[in-house]
Amino acid sequence: MSDKILSNIYIQEDGLNLDMLLVSPSLDWKYSFEQKMAMRIDKSQPNQETPNVGCAYIIAKTKSVGLRVKYVDMVTSHYSVEELVEYAKRTKPSIVGFSCFTIQVKSAATIAAKIKEVCPDTLICIGGPHAIAIPVQCLNEFPSFDFIVTGEAENIIIEIIESAGNIDLLSKIPGVVTRKNKTSFIPAQFIQDLGTLPYPAWEEYDLSKYPGTYPHRTKLELPMVSGRGCPYSCTFCCKALGSRMRRRTWDNIMGEIERNVEEFGCESIAFLDETFVLSQKQAYEFCNEMIRRDLHKKVTWSCSMRVSGNSQELFHVMRKAGCYYIFFGLESANEETLKRIRKAIKIKQMVQTVDWVKQAGIIPVGAFIIGLEGTDELEVYEAIELGKKLDLYSITFPIAVPFPGTQLRNLAQAGKYGLRILSDDWDLYGKQDPGVMDTEMFSHERRKELQKIAYSHFPKKKITNYLNLLKSYIPISEIEARAAVNFVSK
C-alpha cells in the first residue's frame, strides 16, 4: 500500500496497534471541502480552516505517558470512509473517538458502524457539544457508539484508554456515559487549572494543510484558547464548557505563544475563546505582556469579544499588541430581542464599539441571527440597515438553530413564541440552511428568502480593499455630524 498523509502522520506501518484513533468525521470529504471553500470571504484568504485544538490537547496528554494515539481529519486529509476503515483494520485501535458538532453526529455513527464490522473489539466513543448536551439520547439513538465523553477529556483520557477492555471500569469514570451507567453516570468535572495541561501537540499535525481560522496573511496561524467557559446566558448557546470562565495564567499563555513561534514558525494566533475579553483589566494585562516580551513584533492575533465592557483606548492598545481582527456576535438589531435572548448588549454599544475598532485599525466582523424567539421579518430588515451603518469587513446571517442543550430548543419544544421544531434530523443542523425550526407567521421558506436578501446587500470584500478603507476611516459620529450639518444647510 502506498504511503498517504493523514493530516498529521505518514501511514507506513501495518499492524501498529494503536491505543486510540481520534477522528474528525465526514462521509464525503470532497463535499465537505467544497463547503469549507465556499465559506471564504475572499477566495485567497482562509476562513474557519483550522486544526482541531481539542484533539491536539488530547494527543499531547497521551504522548506524555507514552500512549499511541493518532488523529485523522478526514476532510483535510482527503480521506474516504473506506480508507479510514482500512486504516482502522490495520492499526487495530483499542478505542476510536469522534469529535463532533451536531451536524456531524450521524456521519460519525455511520463510520463507527463500518469500523465495528472490521474491528469488533474496538470501543467507539464520541465527544463534543452534541454528545455533551444529550449523552443518553445519543447512546440510545446510535448503537454504534459504546460510550460518551461528556466533558473535557484531557484529565480522564489516560484512564479511559487504560479501562478500554472493561466496561465496568469505564462506567466509573466521571463524565463517561455507557449503556450500563446511563441512568446513574458520574457528572463530568471541569479542569480547574488549565495550566496543568501540556501544550497542544502540533508536532503531530501536517500544519501546511490548515490555512487558518481568519485572514491572517502570514506563513502560519495556530489556534489557542486562553480560557474555557462563558458566564453569559444567551438562549441560543449550549455552553458545553460551563458557565464559569477558567482562565490560564499569562505566563502559561505567553509560553505557548513563544513555543508556537520558536518550534513551528507561527506568525499569527487565533484565540478561539467564546469571549476573549471579559474585563478590560485582563485585556490590558495580556496586551502589556505581549508588548513586554516583544511578541507583538513576532505574531499578529485575532479573537472574539462582546461589544460591551470595552473602551476606545483598549482597542488602540490591542492593536499595538498585535490584534488585527475581531469577531462580534451582534445577533439582533432590535433592543427588545437582545433582552429576550439574554445577550445583555445594546445597539448603541455595537455602533460605538465598531467605530472604535475601525479607528484603531482593527478589522471588525460580525453576525446577526435570523429567526430567534419572538422575532419577525421586520427584524431582518433592521439588521440589514444596521449592518450597512456598521460597514464590517464581513457580516453573516445564520438562521437560528435549536441545538441540543440550548434554552432556544427548550422554548421550541414547549411551543413558546409560536416556535416549532420541524426536524430532528441532525444532518440538517447547520447554521446557514437548517430548515429545522420556524413559526406559523415566519416560515422556514421565508427565513431562507430573507437570508438571501440580506446577503445580497453585503457582497464579499477583498481584505486589501478593506484595509485601505480603514486607513482613511472617518468615525461614524463624525459622518452623522456632517450629515446633520448638510441637512440643516438645506
Coordinates of C-alpha atoms in Angstrom, one line a residue:
M1 CA 0.0 0.0 0.0
S2 CA 1.4 3.4 -0.9
D3 CA 2.1 6.0 1.8
K4 CA -0.6 8.6 2.4
I5 CA -0.6 11.6 4.7
L6 CA -3.4 11.6 7.3
S7 CA -3.4 15.3 8.3
N8 CA -0.6 14.7 10.7
I9 CA 1.2 11.3 10.0
Y10 CA 2.6 9.2 7.3
I11 CA 0.9 5.8 7.3
Q12 CA 3.5 3.2 6.7
E13 CA 3.2 0.5 9.3
D14 CA 0.9 -2.5 9.1
G15 CA -0.2 -4.0 12.4
L16 CA 0.6 -0.9 14.5
N17 CA -1.8 -1.5 17.4
L18 CA -3.0 2.0 18.4
D19 CA -4.3 2.8 21.9
M20 CA -6.7 5.4 20.4
L21 CA -7.6 6.8 17.0
L22 CA -9.2 10.2 17.0
V23 CA -11.3 11.2 14.1
S24 CA -13.0 14.4 12.7
P25 CA -15.6 12.7 10.5
S26 CA -17.0 13.2 7.0
L27 CA -18.9 10.8 4.8
D28 CA -17.8 12.8 1.7
W29 CA -14.6 14.7 2.1
K30 CA -14.9 16.3 -1.3
Y31 CA -18.3 17.8 -0.5
S32 CA -17.2 18.9 3.0
F33 CA -14.0 20.5 1.5
E34 CA -16.1 22.4 -1.1
Q35 CA -18.3 23.7 1.7
K36 CA -15.3 25.0 3.6
M37 CA -14.0 26.8 0.5
A38 CA -17.5 28.4 0.0
M39 CA -17.2 29.9 3.4
R40 CA -14.3 32.1 2.4
I41 CA -14.9 35.8 2.3
D42 CA -12.0 36.4 0.0
K43 CA -11.1 33.4 -2.1
S44 CA -7.4 34.0 -1.4
Q45 CA -7.9 34.0 2.4
P46 CA -8.8 31.2 4.8
N47 CA -12.0 31.1 6.9
Q48 CA -12.5 28.5 9.7
E49 CA -9.8 26.2 8.3
T50 CA -8.0 25.5 11.5
P51 CA -6.6 22.3 13.2
N52 CA -8.7 20.8 16.0
V53 CA -7.2 22.2 19.2
G54 CA -9.2 19.9 21.4
C55 CA -7.7 16.8 19.7
A56 CA -4.2 18.3 19.9
Y57 CA -4.6 18.7 23.6
I58 CA -5.7 15.0 24.0
I59 CA -2.7 13.8 21.9
A60 CA -0.3 15.9 24.0
K61 CA -1.7 14.4 27.2
T62 CA -1.5 10.8 25.9
K63 CA 2.0 11.3 24.5
S64 CA 3.2 12.4 27.9
V65 CA 2.7 8.8 29.2
G66 CA 3.8 7.0 26.0
L67 CA 0.4 6.0 24.7
R68 CA 0.0 5.5 20.9
V69 CA -2.7 7.9 19.7
K70 CA -3.2 9.2 16.1
Y71 CA -5.6 11.8 14.7
V72 CA -7.4 11.8 11.3
D73 CA -9.1 14.8 9.9
M74 CA -11.0 13.2 7.1
V75 CA -11.7 16.4 5.2
T76 CA -8.2 17.9 5.4
S77 CA -6.6 14.5 4.7
H78 CA -9.0 13.9 1.7
Y79 CA -9.7 10.5 3.3
S80 CA -12.7 8.4 2.3
V81 CA -14.7 6.3 4.7
E82 CA -13.3 3.1 3.0
E83 CA -9.7 4.4 3.6
L84 CA -10.4 5.2 7.2
V85 CA -11.9 1.8 7.8
E86 CA -8.9 0.1 6.2
Y87 CA -6.5 2.1 8.4
A88 CA -8.5 1.1 11.5
K89 CA -8.4 -2.5 10.3
R90 CA -4.6 -2.4 10.1
T91 CA -3.8 -0.4 13.2
K92 CA -6.4 -2.1 15.5
P93 CA -7.1 0.8 17.9
S94 CA -8.4 -0.1 21.3
I95 CA -10.7 3.0 21.1
V96 CA -11.9 5.2 18.2
G97 CA -13.0 8.6 19.4
F98 CA -15.1 11.0 17.3
S99 CA -15.0 14.8 17.9
C100 CA -18.4 16.1 16.6
F101 CA -20.7 19.0 16.3
T102 CA -24.4 18.2 15.9
I103 CA -24.3 18.2 12.1
Q104 CA -21.5 15.6 12.1
V105 CA -23.0 13.1 14.6
K106 CA -24.9 10.9 12.1
S107 CA -21.8 10.7 9.8
A108 CA -19.8 9.6 12.9
A109 CA -22.3 6.9 13.7
T110 CA -22.3 5.6 10.1
I111 CA -18.5 5.4 10.1
A112 CA -18.4 3.9 13.5
A113 CA -20.7 1.1 12.4
K114 CA -18.4 0.3 9.4
I115 CA -15.4 0.2 11.7
K116 CA -17.2 -2.2 14.0
E117 CA -17.6 -4.6 11.1
V118 CA -13.8 -5.0 10.8
C119 CA -12.8 -4.2 14.4
P120 CA -15.5 -5.8 16.6
D121 CA -13.4 -5.5 19.7
T122 CA -12.7 -1.8 19.3
L123 CA -14.7 0.5 21.5
I124 CA -16.1 3.7 19.9
C125 CA -16.9 6.9 21.7
I126 CA -18.0 10.4 20.8
G127 CA -17.3 13.8 22.4
G128 CA -18.2 17.4 21.5
P129 CA -21.1 19.8 22.1
H130 CA -23.8 17.4 20.8
A131 CA -22.8 14.5 22.9
I132 CA -22.3 16.7 26.0
A133 CA -25.8 18.1 25.7
I134 CA -27.7 14.8 25.3
P135 CA -25.4 11.9 26.1
V136 CA -28.1 9.3 27.0
Q137 CA -30.2 10.2 23.9
C138 CA -27.1 10.0 21.8
L139 CA -26.4 6.5 23.0
N140 CA -30.0 5.4 22.5
E141 CA -30.1 6.8 19.0
F142 CA -26.8 5.4 17.8
P143 CA -25.9 1.8 18.7
S144 CA -22.5 2.1 17.0
F145 CA -21.3 4.3 19.9
D146 CA -20.2 2.4 23.0
F147 CA -19.8 5.3 25.3
I148 CA -19.9 9.1 25.5
V149 CA -17.4 11.6 26.9
T150 CA -19.5 14.4 28.4
G151 CA -16.8 17.0 29.3
E152 CA -13.2 17.9 29.0
A153 CA -11.3 14.8 28.2
E154 CA -7.7 15.6 29.0
N155 CA -7.7 14.6 32.6
I156 CA -9.6 11.4 32.1
I157 CA -8.3 10.2 28.7
I158 CA -5.5 8.1 30.1
E159 CA -7.9 6.4 32.5
I160 CA -10.3 5.8 29.6
I161 CA -7.7 4.1 27.5
E162 CA -6.4 2.0 30.4
S163 CA -10.0 0.9 31.0
A164 CA -10.9 0.2 27.4
G165 CA -11.3 -3.6 27.9
N166 CA -13.6 -3.2 31.0
I167 CA -16.9 -1.5 30.6
D168 CA -17.4 -1.6 34.4
L169 CA -14.2 0.5 34.9
L170 CA -15.3 2.9 32.2
S171 CA -18.6 3.4 33.8
K172 CA -16.9 4.6 37.0
I173 CA -15.0 7.4 35.3
P174 CA -16.6 10.9 35.9
G175 CA -18.0 12.2 32.6
V176 CA -18.2 8.9 30.9
V177 CA -21.6 7.6 29.9
T178 CA -22.1 3.9 29.0
R179 CA -25.2 1.8 28.4
K180 CA -24.5 0.3 31.8
N181 CA -24.5 3.6 33.8
K182 CA -26.6 5.9 31.6
T183 CA -29.2 6.4 34.3
S184 CA -26.6 7.0 37.1
F185 CA -23.4 8.2 35.5
I186 CA -21.0 10.4 37.4
P187 CA -21.1 14.0 36.1
A188 CA -18.0 15.4 34.3
Q189 CA -15.6 17.5 36.3
F190 CA -14.2 20.6 34.7
I191 CA -10.5 21.1 34.7
Q192 CA -9.9 24.0 37.2
D193 CA -6.3 24.6 36.5
L194 CA -5.8 24.7 32.7
G195 CA -2.2 25.5 33.2
T196 CA -1.6 21.9 34.2
L197 CA -2.3 20.7 30.6
P198 CA 0.6 20.2 28.2
Y199 CA 0.6 22.5 25.1
P200 CA -1.3 21.1 22.1
A201 CA 0.7 18.6 20.1
W202 CA 1.1 20.5 16.8
E203 CA 4.2 18.4 16.0
E204 CA 1.8 15.6 15.2
Y205 CA 0.0 17.6 12.6
D206 CA 0.8 18.5 9.0
L207 CA 0.2 22.1 9.6
S208 CA 0.5 23.0 5.9
K209 CA -2.9 21.6 5.4
Y210 CA -4.6 24.2 7.7
P211 CA -4.6 27.7 6.1
G212 CA -6.1 29.3 9.2
T213 CA -9.2 30.5 11.0
Y214 CA -9.1 34.1 9.9
P215 CA -7.4 36.1 7.0
H216 CA -4.1 36.4 8.9
R217 CA -1.9 36.9 5.8
T218 CA 1.1 35.3 7.4
K219 CA 3.0 32.0 6.8
L220 CA 1.3 30.1 9.7
E221 CA -1.6 30.7 12.0
L222 CA -2.3 28.4 15.0
P223 CA -5.4 28.3 17.3
M224 CA -5.2 28.9 21.0
V225 CA -7.5 29.1 24.0
S226 CA -6.7 31.4 26.8
G227 CA -9.6 30.1 28.9
R228 CA -12.7 27.9 28.9
G229 CA -16.3 28.6 29.8
C230 CA -18.6 31.6 29.4
P231 CA -20.5 33.5 32.2
Y232 CA -23.2 34.8 29.8
S233 CA -26.6 33.1 29.2
C234 CA -27.5 33.6 25.5
T235 CA -30.5 31.4 24.8
F236 CA -29.1 30.0 21.5
C237 CA -25.8 28.7 23.0
C238 CA -25.3 25.3 24.7
K239 CA -22.3 26.4 26.8
A240 CA -20.6 23.0 26.6
L241 CA -17.6 24.3 28.6
G242 CA -19.6 25.5 31.5
S243 CA -20.8 28.9 32.9
R244 CA -17.6 29.9 34.8
M245 CA -14.6 31.3 33.0
R246 CA -11.4 29.4 33.8
R247 CA -8.5 31.5 32.6
R248 CA -4.9 30.3 32.2
T249 CA -2.1 32.4 33.6
W250 CA -0.4 35.0 31.4
D251 CA 2.9 33.1 31.8
N252 CA 1.3 29.9 30.6
I253 CA -0.3 31.7 27.6
M254 CA 2.9 33.6 26.7
G255 CA 4.9 30.4 27.0
E256 CA 2.6 28.7 24.4
I257 CA 2.9 31.6 22.0
E258 CA 6.7 31.7 22.4
R259 CA 6.8 27.9 21.8
N260 CA 4.5 28.2 18.7
V261 CA 6.8 30.8 17.3
E262 CA 10.1 29.1 18.0
E263 CA 9.1 25.5 17.3
F264 CA 6.6 25.8 14.4
G265 CA 7.3 29.2 12.8
C266 CA 3.9 30.5 13.8
E267 CA 3.3 34.1 12.8
S268 CA -0.4 34.6 13.9
I269 CA -2.6 33.3 16.7
A270 CA -6.4 32.8 16.5
F271 CA -7.8 32.9 20.0
L272 CA -10.9 30.6 20.0
D273 CA -12.3 31.5 23.4
E274 CA -16.0 32.1 23.4
T275 CA -15.3 35.5 24.8
F276 CA -11.7 36.5 24.8
V277 CA -12.1 39.8 26.7
L278 CA -14.2 39.5 29.8
S279 CA -12.7 42.5 31.6
Q280 CA -10.6 45.5 30.5
K281 CA -8.1 44.8 33.3
Q282 CA -7.4 41.3 32.0
A283 CA -7.2 42.6 28.4
Y284 CA -4.7 45.3 29.4
E285 CA -2.6 42.7 31.3
F286 CA -2.5 40.4 28.3
C287 CA -1.6 43.3 25.9
N288 CA 1.1 44.6 28.2
E289 CA 2.7 41.1 28.4
M290 CA 2.7 40.8 24.6
I291 CA 4.5 44.1 24.3
R292 CA 6.9 43.5 27.2
R293 CA 8.0 40.2 25.7
D294 CA 8.2 41.7 22.2
L295 CA 5.7 39.1 21.0
H296 CA 3.7 41.8 19.3
K297 CA 6.6 42.1 16.8
K298 CA 6.5 38.3 16.1
V299 CA 2.8 37.5 15.8
T300 CA -0.5 39.0 15.0
W301 CA -3.6 37.8 16.7
S302 CA -7.4 37.6 16.4
C303 CA -10.3 36.9 18.8
S304 CA -14.0 37.1 19.5
M305 CA -15.4 39.5 22.0
R306 CA -18.5 41.4 23.1
V307 CA -19.5 45.0 22.2
S308 CA -19.9 45.7 25.9
G309 CA -17.2 46.3 28.5
N310 CA -14.6 47.9 26.3
S311 CA -13.2 51.4 25.5
Q312 CA -11.6 53.3 22.7
E313 CA -8.2 53.2 24.5
L314 CA -8.4 49.4 24.9
F315 CA -8.7 48.8 21.1
H316 CA -5.7 51.0 20.4
V317 CA -3.7 49.1 23.0
M318 CA -4.9 45.8 21.5
R319 CA -3.8 46.9 18.0
K320 CA -0.4 47.9 19.4
A321 CA -0.1 44.4 21.0
G322 CA -0.8 42.8 17.6
C323 CA -4.6 42.4 17.3
Y324 CA -5.7 42.7 13.7
Y325 CA -9.2 41.1 13.6
I326 CA -12.2 40.8 16.0
F327 CA -15.4 38.9 15.6
F328 CA -18.5 40.3 17.3
G329 CA -21.7 38.3 18.0
L330 CA -24.3 41.0 17.3
E331 CA -27.3 38.7 17.0
S332 CA -30.1 41.3 16.6
A333 CA -30.7 44.9 15.7
N334 CA -33.7 45.1 18.0
E335 CA -33.4 46.1 21.6
E336 CA -36.3 44.0 22.9
T337 CA -34.9 40.9 21.1
L338 CA -31.5 41.5 22.6
K339 CA -33.1 41.5 26.1
R340 CA -35.2 38.4 25.3
I341 CA -32.3 36.3 24.1
R342 CA -30.3 37.5 27.2
K343 CA -27.5 38.9 25.1
A344 CA -27.1 41.9 27.5
I345 CA -25.8 44.4 24.9
K346 CA -27.3 47.4 23.3
I347 CA -27.3 48.7 19.7
K348 CA -25.5 51.9 20.7
Q349 CA -22.7 49.7 22.0
M350 CA -22.5 48.0 18.6
V351 CA -22.1 51.3 16.8
Q352 CA -19.7 52.7 19.3
T353 CA -17.5 49.6 19.5
V354 CA -17.2 49.1 15.8
D355 CA -16.4 52.8 15.4
W356 CA -13.5 52.4 17.9
V357 CA -12.3 49.2 16.4
K358 CA -12.0 50.8 13.0
Q359 CA -10.3 53.9 14.4
A360 CA -7.7 51.5 15.9
G361 CA -7.1 49.9 12.5
I362 CA -8.5 46.5 13.5
I363 CA -10.8 44.6 11.1
P364 CA -14.3 44.1 12.6
V365 CA -16.6 41.2 11.5
G366 CA -19.9 40.1 13.0
A367 CA -23.2 38.2 12.7
F368 CA -26.9 38.7 13.0
I369 CA -29.1 35.6 13.6
I370 CA -32.4 35.3 11.6
G371 CA -35.4 33.7 13.4
L372 CA -34.7 33.9 17.1
E373 CA -37.5 33.6 19.5
G374 CA -40.1 36.3 19.3
T375 CA -38.7 37.8 16.1
D376 CA -40.3 38.5 12.7
E377 CA -39.4 39.6 9.2
L378 CA -39.1 43.2 10.1
E379 CA -36.1 42.5 12.3
V380 CA -34.2 41.1 9.4
Y381 CA -34.5 44.4 7.6
E382 CA -33.5 46.2 10.8
A383 CA -30.3 44.0 10.8
I384 CA -29.6 44.8 7.2
E385 CA -29.9 48.6 7.8
L386 CA -27.7 48.4 10.9
G387 CA -25.2 46.2 9.0
K388 CA -24.9 48.9 6.4
K389 CA -24.2 51.5 9.0
L390 CA -21.6 49.4 10.7
D391 CA -19.9 48.5 7.4
L392 CA -18.0 45.5 8.7
Y393 CA -15.4 43.6 6.7
S394 CA -17.8 40.6 6.8
I395 CA -21.3 40.1 8.1
T396 CA -23.1 36.8 8.2
F397 CA -26.8 36.0 8.6
P398 CA -27.2 32.4 10.0
I399 CA -30.6 31.1 10.6
A400 CA -31.4 30.2 14.3
V401 CA -30.9 26.6 15.1
P402 CA -32.4 24.9 18.2
F403 CA -29.2 23.0 19.1
P404 CA -29.5 20.4 21.9
G405 CA -28.6 21.9 25.3
T406 CA -29.9 25.4 24.5
Q407 CA -32.7 27.4 26.0
L408 CA -33.9 28.0 22.4
R409 CA -34.5 24.3 22.0
N410 CA -36.4 24.2 25.2
L411 CA -38.6 27.1 24.1
A412 CA -39.2 25.5 20.7
Q413 CA -40.1 22.1 22.2
A414 CA -42.6 23.9 24.5
G415 CA -44.1 25.9 21.6
K416 CA -43.1 29.2 23.2
Y417 CA -43.3 32.3 20.9
G418 CA -45.0 30.0 18.4
L419 CA -41.8 28.2 17.7
R420 CA -41.9 24.7 16.3
I421 CA -39.2 22.1 15.6
L422 CA -39.6 20.8 12.1
S423 CA -37.0 18.1 12.2
D424 CA -34.6 16.2 14.5
D425 CA -32.5 15.1 11.5
W426 CA -29.1 16.1 12.8
D427 CA -27.7 16.3 9.3
L428 CA -29.8 19.5 8.8
Y429 CA -28.5 21.2 11.9
G430 CA -26.1 23.6 10.1
K431 CA -26.3 27.4 10.6
Q432 CA -26.8 28.6 7.0
D433 CA -29.7 26.4 5.8
P434 CA -31.1 24.3 8.6
G435 CA -34.8 24.0 7.9
V436 CA -35.4 22.7 11.4
M437 CA -37.4 25.4 13.2
D438 CA -39.9 28.1 12.3
T439 CA -43.2 29.7 13.4
E440 CA -46.5 29.8 11.6
M441 CA -46.0 33.5 11.0
F442 CA -42.3 33.2 10.0
S443 CA -41.9 30.1 7.9
H444 CA -38.6 28.4 7.1
E445 CA -39.1 29.2 3.5
R446 CA -39.4 32.9 4.3
R447 CA -36.4 32.8 6.5
K448 CA -34.4 31.5 3.6
E449 CA -35.7 34.2 1.3
L450 CA -34.8 36.9 3.7
Q451 CA -31.3 35.4 4.3
K452 CA -30.7 35.6 0.6
I453 CA -31.9 39.2 0.5
A454 CA -29.7 40.1 3.4
Y455 CA -26.6 38.6 1.8
S456 CA -27.3 40.4 -1.4
H457 CA -26.8 43.7 0.4
F458 CA -23.3 42.6 1.6
P459 CA -21.2 41.2 -1.2
K460 CA -17.9 39.6 -0.2
K461 CA -15.0 42.0 0.1
K462 CA -11.3 41.9 -0.7
I463 CA -9.2 42.1 2.5
T464 CA -6.8 44.5 0.9
N465 CA -9.6 46.9 -0.1
Y466 CA -11.0 46.9 3.4
L467 CA -7.6 47.6 4.9
N468 CA -7.2 50.6 2.7
L469 CA -10.7 51.7 3.8
L470 CA -9.6 51.6 7.4
K471 CA -6.6 53.8 6.7
S472 CA -8.9 56.6 5.6
Y473 CA -11.7 55.8 8.1
I474 CA -13.9 58.6 9.3
P475 CA -15.7 57.9 12.6
I476 CA -19.4 57.2 12.4
S477 CA -20.1 60.0 14.8
E478 CA -18.3 62.5 12.5
I479 CA -20.2 61.2 9.5
E480 CA -23.5 61.7 11.3
A481 CA -22.5 65.2 12.4
R482 CA -21.6 66.1 8.8
A483 CA -25.0 64.7 7.6
A484 CA -26.8 66.8 10.2
V485 CA -25.0 70.0 9.1
N486 CA -25.8 69.3 5.5
F487 CA -29.4 68.7 6.4
V488 CA -29.7 72.0 8.3
S489 CA -27.9 73.9 5.5
K490 CA -30.5 72.7 3.0

